[in-house]
Amino acid sequence: MPHDLEPSLNEKAFVGQALQEGLRLDGRGFEDYRPISLSLGEEYGVADVRLGNTRIFAKATAEVTVPYSDRPFDGIFNIVTELSPMASPAFEAGRPSETEVLLSRVLEKTLRRSGALDTESLCLSAGQKCWSVRVDVHVLSHDGNLVDASCLAVVAALRHFRKPETSIESGVLTVYTPAEREPVPLSWLHSPFCVTFSYFGEEAEMALLDGTLLEEQTRVGSCTISLNRHGEICQIAKLGGTPVEAVSLLKSTQVALQKAREFSTIVDKALAGDAKRRDKGGLIAELSAENER
Amino acid sequence: MAVPTQLVLPGDDVDPTELLPPHPAAGTDKKAKSPPPLRLGPGLRLLLPSGQVVPTVSGELVADRRKNLLWVESDGGRYSPTTGDLVIGQVLHTTADNAIVALAPHDAPPLRAVLPVLSFAGATRKNRPDLHAGTLVYARVSLAAKHLDTELECVDPTTGKSEGLGPLVGGMVFPVSLLMARRLLMASAEKAGVAVLAALGEEGLSFETAVGRNGRLWVNSDSTRTVVLVGRAITATDAQNLDVQQQRALVKKLVRSSG
């Protein structure tokens, strides 16, 4: 089973020594993110996130299917993550590694279980027909902090996505093409974002944001906090590692709230830019049907 | 004197006699020293039985008339061992007689080499060097063949001295591209177009470096800040492909921001 080689003793010792002196290898502060760039695709539901050298591509799709029998009023929502050798030689196609399982679980808890997407609005005919929304997350380049970048990509893809307009008449479902009718956005309730802290030091006294691959390989513990812009925490995952003081964990949530607001601003700006780009010649205002008297 | 001639792609036809013409009337003057035979360097392959020379990589075809040598200058992405290369490796594990060293840790599978325990300066059966998993070593490739394990040595086989090779204590390793590693290892910094290290020295920083042909750069200094600064300067020069003026400006900016 392939796995990443551990860093050498020199690298481990040096990273620890540099952090003791308040230095990071790329010159960032402890609570700084690498440059984030989010670009939305030509077709709806495509998001490309670059976080330094980490690159995540997310694509949302939808199809009509039968709902689960135990939840006849809910649509289906899935997030699929697959790590391929393109991202890192440590990953092997088709065989889930620990990194992949942890990434899937955190995204699942952050987005699906927190109810970010209103699955009731995906129901077309109770017990018979519903939309199934699926987001595929592709890791194109892995330089650490996959969780934060993946969550940002999935949220942007889902908010950018448009599903086809439908109508039901006498039990017959009609799905209109984008040329016939404008597709409609998903019913989005809130935007949770992941913020991952990496802990260093004998007693995990130093907390870093946005660890690179080398920092992730040398850390003694990590904690992922998912929350939205309004300060509501969706999940906290601290899976093993060195114990952390409860007070410092509380401080981490304050830092995470600030970062979640920055993420929210990035997504809002990208969506506004995309809407402006699709409004060719400013004709949307001319076509408006709701006008003042 | 090496002269770049043209850009070549894999499969192009290369005529060595056109680039390096044989000496005229060499047979008539017996006193004249005969030129060395034509040699093909990296990136070129002789196809048998036709005797045609074709490039196997894309890049710039370079001809050295004095040495009668042809090769293709390419900035490929993966390291392939060659005898005589200086490399920085990481010990994976040790056996009774050998240490298994990873030269390219991020390849899949990692590029490995064998480092005999007795190929250190002053090493004997009873006096072994202190190697364990995770140790960094600066070594020379002593054997590199396609179908055999690559072999390293940390000693000059003729004199028995270490010549600066051996375990690297402390410091930090930074990944650089193979082209950057070759430029850092060139004798003349001006010819290589690398002014970062000289500029850092002019700014009053004192540090030591070891450059491996496998794309790894080791930096050590008394000050942790200096090591981080040197690593950032060289990594940025490599990533952004800066020229000499831009390198000096980058060094000034980094020193000012960290001072």
Coordinates of C-alpha atoms in Angstrom, one line a residue:
Chain A
M1 CA 0.0 0.0 0.0
P2 CA 1.6 3.3 -1.1
H3 CA 2.1 6.0 1.5
D4 CA 4.0 9.2 1.7
L5 CA 7.6 9.0 3.0
E6 CA 8.0 10.6 6.3
P7 CA 10.1 13.8 6.3
S8 CA 13.7 13.4 7.4
L9 CA 14.8 14.1 11.0
N10 CA 16.4 17.4 9.9
E11 CA 13.1 18.6 8.5
K12 CA 11.1 17.6 11.5
A13 CA 13.5 19.2 13.9
F14 CA 13.8 22.4 11.9
V15 CA 10.0 22.9 11.5
G16 CA 9.6 22.5 15.2
Q17 CA 12.5 24.9 15.9
A18 CA 11.2 27.5 13.4
L19 CA 7.7 27.4 14.9
Q20 CA 9.1 27.9 18.4
E21 CA 10.6 31.1 17.1
G22 CA 7.4 32.2 15.4
L23 CA 8.6 31.4 11.8
R24 CA 6.9 29.4 9.1
L25 CA 8.8 28.1 6.1
D26 CA 6.8 30.3 3.6
G27 CA 6.9 33.4 5.7
R28 CA 3.3 33.4 6.8
G29 CA 1.9 34.2 10.2
F30 CA 0.4 31.4 12.3
E31 CA -3.2 32.4 11.4
D32 CA -2.7 33.3 7.7
Y33 CA -4.0 31.3 4.8
R34 CA -2.1 30.9 1.5
P35 CA -3.5 33.0 -1.4
I36 CA -7.0 31.6 -2.2
S37 CA -8.4 31.9 -5.7
L38 CA -11.8 30.6 -6.7
S39 CA -12.9 30.5 -10.3
L40 CA -16.3 29.3 -11.5
G41 CA -16.7 27.4 -14.7
E42 CA -18.6 28.1 -17.9
E43 CA -21.3 25.6 -17.1
Y44 CA -23.2 25.8 -13.9
G45 CA -22.0 23.9 -10.9
V46 CA -18.2 24.0 -11.6
A47 CA -15.8 25.4 -9.0
D48 CA -12.0 25.5 -9.1
V49 CA -10.2 26.4 -5.9
R50 CA -6.5 27.0 -5.6
L51 CA -5.0 27.3 -2.1
G52 CA -1.3 27.9 -2.7
N53 CA -0.2 24.7 -4.5
T54 CA -3.3 22.8 -3.4
R55 CA -5.9 22.6 -6.2
I56 CA -9.4 21.2 -5.9
F57 CA -12.0 20.9 -8.7
A58 CA -15.7 20.3 -7.7
K59 CA -18.6 19.7 -10.1
A60 CA -22.3 19.4 -9.1
T61 CA -24.8 17.4 -11.2
A62 CA -28.4 16.5 -10.7
E63 CA -30.7 13.8 -12.0
V64 CA -34.3 12.6 -11.4
T65 CA -34.5 9.4 -9.3
V66 CA -36.7 7.6 -6.8
P67 CA -36.4 8.8 -3.1
Y68 CA -35.5 6.5 -0.3
S69 CA -38.6 4.7 1.1
D70 CA -37.9 5.8 4.6
R71 CA -37.8 9.5 3.6
P72 CA -40.3 10.0 0.8
F73 CA -40.3 13.8 1.1
D74 CA -36.5 14.3 0.8
G75 CA -34.3 14.4 -2.2
I76 CA -30.9 12.7 -2.3
F77 CA -27.6 14.6 -1.8
N78 CA -24.2 13.0 -2.1
I79 CA -20.6 14.2 -2.0
V80 CA -18.1 12.0 -3.7
T81 CA -14.4 12.5 -3.1
E82 CA -11.7 10.4 -4.8
L83 CA -8.0 11.0 -4.5
S84 CA -6.0 9.8 -7.4
P85 CA -2.2 9.5 -7.9
M86 CA -2.4 12.8 -9.8
A87 CA -2.5 14.5 -6.5
S88 CA 0.1 12.6 -4.7
P89 CA 1.9 9.3 -5.1
A90 CA 0.6 8.3 -1.7
F91 CA -2.9 7.8 -3.1
E92 CA -3.9 4.8 -5.1
A93 CA -6.9 4.8 -7.5
G94 CA -9.9 3.0 -6.2
R95 CA -8.6 2.1 -2.7
P96 CA -9.6 4.6 0.0
S97 CA -6.8 5.7 2.2
E98 CA -7.1 7.2 5.6
T99 CA -6.9 10.7 4.2
E100 CA -9.7 10.0 1.8
V101 CA -12.0 8.6 4.5
L102 CA -11.4 11.5 6.8
L103 CA -12.0 14.0 4.0
S104 CA -15.3 12.4 3.1
R105 CA -16.5 12.2 6.6
V106 CA -15.7 15.8 7.4
L107 CA -17.4 17.1 4.2
E108 CA -20.4 14.9 4.9
K109 CA -20.8 16.2 8.5
T110 CA -20.2 19.8 7.5
L111 CA -22.6 20.0 4.5
R112 CA -25.1 17.2 4.4
R113 CA -25.8 16.6 8.1
S114 CA -25.9 20.3 8.9
G115 CA -28.6 20.8 6.4
A116 CA -26.9 23.3 4.2
L117 CA -28.9 22.1 1.2
D118 CA -32.7 22.0 1.7
T119 CA -33.3 18.4 0.5
E120 CA -37.0 18.8 1.0
S121 CA -37.0 21.2 -1.9
L122 CA -35.6 18.5 -4.1
C123 CA -38.8 16.4 -3.8
L124 CA -40.9 16.4 -7.0
S125 CA -43.5 13.8 -6.2
A126 CA -43.6 12.4 -2.7
G127 CA -42.3 8.8 -2.7
Q128 CA -42.1 8.6 -6.5
K129 CA -39.7 11.2 -8.0
C130 CA -37.0 13.5 -6.6
W131 CA -33.8 15.2 -7.6
S132 CA -30.5 13.5 -6.7
V133 CA -27.8 16.1 -6.4
R134 CA -24.2 14.9 -6.5
V135 CA -21.0 16.8 -6.1
D136 CA -17.7 15.2 -7.3
V137 CA -14.6 16.5 -5.6
H138 CA -11.3 16.0 -7.5
V139 CA -8.0 16.8 -5.9
L140 CA -5.7 17.9 -8.7
S141 CA -2.7 18.9 -6.6
H142 CA -2.0 18.1 -2.9
D143 CA 0.0 20.5 -0.8
G144 CA -1.8 20.1 2.5
N145 CA -5.1 21.4 3.9
L146 CA -7.4 19.4 1.6
V147 CA -10.3 19.8 3.9
D148 CA -10.6 23.6 3.9
A149 CA -10.1 23.8 0.1
S150 CA -12.6 21.0 -0.6
C151 CA -15.3 22.5 1.5
L152 CA -14.9 25.8 -0.1
A153 CA -15.0 24.2 -3.6
V154 CA -18.2 22.2 -2.7
V155 CA -20.0 25.2 -1.3
A156 CA -19.1 27.3 -4.3
A157 CA -20.1 24.6 -6.8
L158 CA -23.5 24.0 -5.1
R159 CA -24.3 27.7 -4.9
H160 CA -23.3 28.1 -8.5
F161 CA -25.3 25.1 -9.7
R162 CA -28.6 25.4 -11.5
K163 CA -31.0 22.5 -11.9
P164 CA -33.5 22.3 -14.8
E165 CA -36.9 23.7 -14.4
T166 CA -39.7 21.1 -14.0
S167 CA -43.4 21.0 -13.9
I168 CA -45.9 18.2 -12.9
E169 CA -49.3 17.9 -14.5
S170 CA -51.6 14.9 -13.9
G171 CA -48.7 12.9 -12.6
V172 CA -46.6 13.6 -15.7
L173 CA -43.2 15.2 -15.0
T174 CA -41.8 17.6 -17.6
V175 CA -38.2 18.6 -17.4
Y176 CA -37.4 21.7 -19.5
T177 CA -34.1 22.3 -21.2
P178 CA -32.1 25.5 -20.4
A179 CA -33.1 26.8 -23.8
E180 CA -36.8 26.4 -23.0
R181 CA -36.8 27.8 -19.5
E182 CA -34.1 29.3 -17.2
P183 CA -32.7 26.7 -14.8
V184 CA -33.3 27.4 -11.1
P185 CA -30.8 27.5 -8.3
L186 CA -30.8 25.1 -5.4
S187 CA -32.5 26.0 -2.1
W188 CA -29.5 26.9 -0.1
L189 CA -29.9 27.5 3.7
H190 CA -26.4 28.4 4.9
S191 CA -22.8 28.2 3.9
P192 CA -20.6 26.2 6.3
F193 CA -16.9 26.3 5.9
C194 CA -14.1 24.2 7.3
V195 CA -11.1 25.7 9.2
T196 CA -8.4 23.3 10.1
F197 CA -5.9 23.9 12.9
S198 CA -2.6 22.0 13.1
Y199 CA -1.0 21.7 16.5
F200 CA 2.7 21.6 17.2
G201 CA 4.9 21.4 20.3
E202 CA 5.2 18.9 23.1
E203 CA 1.9 19.9 24.6
A204 CA 0.2 21.1 21.4
E205 CA 0.6 24.7 22.5
M206 CA 1.0 26.2 19.0
A207 CA -1.9 26.2 16.6
L208 CA -1.4 26.9 12.9
L209 CA -3.9 27.6 10.2
D210 CA -3.6 26.1 6.7
G211 CA -0.7 23.8 7.1
T212 CA 1.3 22.8 4.1
L213 CA 2.0 19.2 3.3
L214 CA 5.3 19.3 5.2
E215 CA 3.6 20.9 8.2
E216 CA 0.8 18.3 8.1
Q217 CA 3.3 15.5 8.1
T218 CA 5.1 16.9 11.2
R219 CA 2.2 18.1 13.4
V220 CA 1.2 16.4 16.6
G221 CA -2.6 16.9 16.2
S222 CA -5.2 18.6 14.2
C223 CA -8.7 20.0 14.7
T224 CA -11.3 20.9 12.0
I225 CA -14.0 23.4 13.0
S226 CA -16.9 23.9 10.6
L227 CA -19.1 26.9 11.0
N228 CA -21.0 29.4 8.9
R229 CA -20.9 33.2 8.7
H230 CA -23.3 33.7 11.5
G231 CA -21.2 31.9 14.1
E232 CA -23.1 28.7 14.2
I233 CA -20.8 25.7 14.6
C234 CA -21.8 22.7 12.4
Q235 CA -19.2 20.3 13.6
I236 CA -15.8 20.0 15.4
A237 CA -13.6 17.0 14.6
K238 CA -10.5 16.4 16.7
L239 CA -9.6 12.8 15.9
G240 CA -6.8 11.7 18.2
G241 CA -3.5 13.5 18.5
T242 CA -2.1 15.3 21.5
P243 CA -4.6 16.6 24.0
V244 CA -5.5 20.3 23.7
E245 CA -6.6 22.7 26.3
A246 CA -10.3 23.5 26.2
V247 CA -9.7 27.2 26.5
S248 CA -7.4 27.2 23.4
L249 CA -10.1 25.3 21.5
L250 CA -12.6 28.0 22.4
K251 CA -10.1 30.6 21.1
S252 CA -9.8 28.6 17.9
T253 CA -13.5 28.9 17.3
Q254 CA -13.2 32.7 17.3
V255 CA -10.4 32.6 14.8
A256 CA -12.4 30.1 12.7
L257 CA -15.4 32.4 12.7
Q258 CA -13.3 35.2 11.2
K259 CA -11.9 32.9 8.6
A260 CA -15.4 31.6 7.7
R261 CA -16.6 35.1 7.1
E262 CA -13.6 35.7 4.8
F263 CA -14.5 32.5 2.9
S264 CA -18.1 33.6 2.6
T265 CA -17.0 36.9 1.1
I266 CA -14.8 35.1 -1.4
V267 CA -17.7 32.9 -2.5
D268 CA -20.1 35.9 -2.7
K269 CA -17.7 37.9 -4.8
A270 CA -17.0 35.0 -7.2
L271 CA -20.8 34.4 -7.7
A272 CA -21.4 38.1 -8.3
G273 CA -18.6 38.3 -10.8
D274 CA -19.9 35.2 -12.6
A275 CA -23.5 36.7 -12.7
K276 CA -22.0 39.9 -14.2
R277 CA -20.1 37.9 -16.7
R278 CA -23.2 36.0 -17.9
D279 CA -25.1 39.3 -18.1
K280 CA -23.8 40.1 -21.6
G281 CA -24.5 43.7 -22.6
G282 CA -26.5 44.4 -19.5
L283 CA -29.6 42.9 -21.1
I284 CA -30.9 41.2 -17.9
A285 CA -32.2 44.6 -16.7
E286 CA -34.0 45.1 -20.0
L287 CA -35.6 41.7 -19.7
S288 CA -36.8 42.2 -16.2
A289 CA -40.5 41.3 -15.7
E290 CA -40.8 42.9 -12.2
N291 CA -40.8 46.6 -12.8
E292 CA -41.8 49.6 -10.8
R293 CA -45.1 51.3 -11.6
Chain B
M1 CA 33.0 25.9 -25.7
A2 CA 29.4 24.7 -25.6
V3 CA 27.2 26.3 -28.2
P4 CA 23.4 26.0 -28.2
T5 CA 22.4 25.2 -31.8
Q6 CA 18.7 24.6 -32.2
L7 CA 15.5 23.4 -30.4
V8 CA 14.8 19.7 -31.0
L9 CA 11.8 17.5 -30.3
P10 CA 11.8 13.8 -29.7
G11 CA 12.2 11.9 -33.0
D12 CA 13.9 14.8 -34.9
D13 CA 16.8 13.8 -37.1
V14 CA 20.1 15.1 -35.9
D15 CA 23.2 15.0 -38.1
P16 CA 26.3 15.0 -35.9
T17 CA 28.6 15.7 -38.8
E18 CA 26.8 18.9 -39.7
L19 CA 27.1 20.2 -36.1
L20 CA 30.5 18.9 -35.3
P21 CA 32.4 18.5 -38.7
P22 CA 35.3 16.2 -38.6
H23 CA 38.8 17.8 -38.9
P24 CA 39.8 18.3 -42.5
A25 CA 42.8 16.4 -43.8
A26 CA 43.4 14.7 -40.5
G27 CA 45.1 11.8 -42.1
T28 CA 47.7 13.8 -44.0
D29 CA 49.4 15.3 -40.9
K30 CA 50.6 12.6 -38.6
K31 CA 51.8 15.1 -36.0
A32 CA 48.3 16.5 -35.5
K33 CA 46.5 15.1 -32.5
S34 CA 43.5 13.2 -33.6
P35 CA 40.2 14.6 -32.1
P36 CA 38.4 12.5 -29.5
P37 CA 35.6 10.4 -30.9
L38 CA 32.1 11.8 -31.0
R39 CA 30.2 11.4 -27.7
L40 CA 26.5 11.6 -27.1
G41 CA 25.3 13.1 -23.9
P42 CA 22.0 13.1 -22.1
G43 CA 18.9 13.3 -24.3
L44 CA 20.3 11.7 -27.4
R45 CA 20.2 8.1 -28.5
L46 CA 21.9 6.1 -31.2
L47 CA 19.5 3.9 -33.1
L48 CA 20.9 0.6 -34.3
P49 CA 21.4 -0.7 -36.9
S50 CA 20.8 2.4 -38.9
G51 CA 23.2 4.5 -36.9
Q52 CA 20.8 7.5 -36.8
V53 CA 21.0 9.9 -33.8
V54 CA 17.6 11.1 -32.5
P55 CA 16.7 13.2 -29.4
T56 CA 14.6 11.5 -26.8
V57 CA 13.6 14.6 -24.9
S58 CA 12.6 18.1 -26.0
G59 CA 14.9 21.0 -25.4
E60 CA 18.0 22.8 -26.7
L61 CA 20.6 20.9 -28.6
V62 CA 24.1 21.9 -27.3
A63 CA 27.4 21.1 -29.1
D64 CA 30.8 21.3 -27.5
R65 CA 33.4 21.4 -30.3
R66 CA 36.5 20.9 -28.1
K67 CA 35.1 17.9 -26.3
N68 CA 33.3 16.6 -29.4
L69 CA 30.2 16.2 -27.3
L70 CA 26.5 16.6 -28.1
W71 CA 23.6 16.7 -25.6
V72 CA 20.1 18.1 -25.2
E73 CA 19.5 20.7 -22.4
S74 CA 16.2 19.8 -20.9
D75 CA 14.4 20.8 -17.7
G76 CA 12.7 17.5 -17.1
G77 CA 10.9 16.8 -14.0
R78 CA 12.3 13.5 -12.6
Y79 CA 15.8 12.7 -11.5
S80 CA 17.6 9.8 -13.1
P81 CA 20.9 8.8 -11.4
T82 CA 24.2 9.3 -13.3
T83 CA 27.6 8.2 -12.1
G84 CA 29.5 11.0 -10.4
D85 CA 26.4 13.0 -9.4
L86 CA 26.3 14.6 -6.0
V87 CA 22.9 13.9 -4.3
I88 CA 21.1 14.5 -1.0
G89 CA 19.4 11.3 0.1
Q90 CA 17.3 10.3 3.1
V91 CA 18.0 7.0 4.8
L92 CA 14.9 4.8 4.8
H93 CA 16.3 1.9 6.8
T94 CA 19.6 0.2 7.5
T95 CA 20.7 -3.4 7.2
A96 CA 23.9 -5.0 8.4
D97 CA 26.0 -3.9 5.4
N98 CA 24.0 -1.2 3.6
A99 CA 21.7 1.7 4.2
I100 CA 18.8 2.1 1.8
V101 CA 18.5 5.7 0.8
A102 CA 15.7 7.5 -1.0
L103 CA 16.9 10.0 -3.6
A104 CA 13.5 11.1 -4.8
P105 CA 11.0 10.6 -2.0
H106 CA 7.9 11.9 -3.9
D107 CA 8.3 9.5 -6.8
A108 CA 6.1 6.5 -6.8
P109 CA 7.7 4.2 -5.8
P110 CA 10.5 6.3 -4.3
L111 CA 13.8 6.3 -6.2
R112 CA 16.1 4.2 -3.9
A113 CA 19.8 3.7 -3.8
V114 CA 22.2 1.5 -1.8
L115 CA 24.8 3.2 0.4
P116 CA 27.3 0.7 1.8
V117 CA 28.1 1.3 5.4
L118 CA 31.8 1.0 4.8
S119 CA 31.9 3.7 2.2
F120 CA 32.4 6.5 4.7
A121 CA 35.7 8.1 5.6
G122 CA 37.3 6.1 8.4
A123 CA 34.6 3.4 8.5
T124 CA 35.6 -0.1 9.4
R125 CA 33.9 -3.3 10.4
K126 CA 34.2 -2.2 14.0
N127 CA 33.8 1.5 13.5
R128 CA 30.5 2.1 11.7
P129 CA 28.8 5.5 11.0
D130 CA 25.8 6.4 12.9
L131 CA 22.9 6.0 10.4
H132 CA 19.2 5.5 11.2
A133 CA 15.9 6.1 9.4
G134 CA 15.4 9.7 8.7
T135 CA 19.1 10.7 8.5
L136 CA 20.1 13.0 5.6
V137 CA 23.3 12.1 3.7
Y138 CA 25.3 14.0 1.1
A139 CA 26.7 11.4 -1.2
R140 CA 28.1 10.7 -4.7
V141 CA 26.7 8.2 -7.1
S142 CA 29.3 5.5 -7.6
L143 CA 27.3 3.1 -9.8
A144 CA 24.2 3.9 -11.9
A145 CA 22.9 1.4 -14.4
K146 CA 19.5 0.7 -15.8
H147 CA 19.0 -2.7 -14.5
L148 CA 21.0 -2.5 -11.2
D149 CA 20.5 -0.8 -7.9
T150 CA 22.1 2.6 -7.8
E151 CA 25.0 2.7 -5.4
L152 CA 26.3 5.7 -3.4
E153 CA 29.5 6.5 -1.6
C154 CA 30.4 9.2 1.0
V155 CA 34.2 8.9 0.5
D156 CA 36.7 9.6 -2.2
P157 CA 37.8 6.1 -3.2
T158 CA 41.3 7.2 -4.1
T159 CA 42.2 9.3 -1.1
G160 CA 39.9 7.9 1.5
K161 CA 38.8 11.3 2.7
S162 CA 35.2 12.5 2.9
E163 CA 35.6 15.6 0.7
G164 CA 32.6 17.1 2.4
L165 CA 30.4 14.1 2.0
G166 CA 28.6 12.3 4.8
P167 CA 25.6 12.8 7.1
L168 CA 24.1 16.3 7.2
V169 CA 23.4 17.5 10.7
G170 CA 20.8 20.1 11.4
G171 CA 19.6 22.5 8.7
M172 CA 16.6 22.2 6.4
V173 CA 16.1 20.6 3.0
F174 CA 14.2 22.5 0.3
P175 CA 13.0 21.0 -3.0
V176 CA 14.2 22.7 -6.2
S177 CA 13.8 21.8 -9.8
L178 CA 16.5 19.7 -11.5
L179 CA 17.4 22.7 -13.7
M180 CA 17.9 24.9 -10.7
A181 CA 20.0 22.3 -9.0
R182 CA 22.3 22.1 -12.1
R183 CA 22.6 25.8 -12.2
L184 CA 23.5 26.0 -8.6
L185 CA 26.2 23.3 -9.1
M186 CA 27.8 25.1 -12.0
A187 CA 31.3 26.4 -11.3
S188 CA 30.6 29.9 -12.5
A189 CA 27.6 31.6 -10.9
E190 CA 27.6 34.3 -13.6
K191 CA 27.3 31.8 -16.4
A192 CA 24.5 30.0 -14.6
G193 CA 22.7 33.2 -14.0
V194 CA 22.2 32.5 -10.3
A195 CA 23.0 35.5 -8.0
V196 CA 20.8 34.7 -5.0
L197 CA 23.5 33.1 -2.9
A198 CA 26.0 35.9 -3.6
A199 CA 23.4 38.6 -2.9
L200 CA 22.4 36.9 0.4
G201 CA 26.1 36.9 1.4
E202 CA 26.4 40.6 0.6
E203 CA 23.5 41.2 2.9
G204 CA 25.6 39.9 5.8
L205 CA 24.0 36.5 6.2
S206 CA 26.2 33.5 7.0
F207 CA 25.0 30.1 6.0
E208 CA 26.2 26.8 4.4
T209 CA 24.6 24.9 1.6
A210 CA 24.7 21.6 -0.1
V211 CA 23.1 21.1 -3.5
G212 CA 22.0 17.7 -4.7
R213 CA 21.5 17.0 -8.4
N214 CA 18.3 15.2 -7.4
G215 CA 16.6 18.5 -6.8
R216 CA 17.3 19.0 -3.2
L217 CA 19.0 21.9 -1.4
W218 CA 20.2 21.7 2.1
V219 CA 20.7 25.0 4.1
N220 CA 22.2 25.4 7.6
S221 CA 23.0 28.4 9.7
D222 CA 23.2 29.4 13.4
S223 CA 20.0 31.4 12.9
T224 CA 16.7 29.7 12.0
R225 CA 15.5 32.9 10.4
T226 CA 18.5 32.9 8.0
V227 CA 17.7 29.3 6.9
V228 CA 14.1 30.2 6.2
L229 CA 15.1 33.3 4.3
V230 CA 17.6 31.5 2.1
G231 CA 15.1 28.7 1.4
R232 CA 12.4 31.2 0.4
A233 CA 14.8 33.2 -1.8
I234 CA 16.0 30.1 -3.8
T235 CA 12.6 28.6 -4.0
A236 CA 11.0 31.8 -5.3
T237 CA 13.9 32.2 -7.8
D238 CA 13.2 28.7 -9.0
A239 CA 9.4 29.0 -9.2
Q240 CA 9.3 32.4 -10.9
N241 CA 12.4 31.9 -13.1
L242 CA 13.9 35.2 -12.1
D243 CA 16.9 36.8 -13.8
V244 CA 19.9 38.3 -12.1
Q245 CA 18.4 41.7 -11.5
Q246 CA 15.2 40.3 -10.2
Q247 CA 17.1 38.0 -7.9
R248 CA 18.9 40.8 -6.3
A249 CA 15.7 42.8 -5.8
L250 CA 14.0 39.7 -4.3
V251 CA 16.9 39.3 -1.8
K252 CA 16.7 42.9 -0.8
K253 CA 13.0 42.7 -0.3
L254 CA 13.1 39.5 1.8
V255 CA 15.9 40.8 4.0
R256 CA 14.1 44.0 4.6
S257 CA 10.8 42.3 5.4
S258 CA 12.3 39.9 7.8
G259 CA 14.8 42.3 9.5

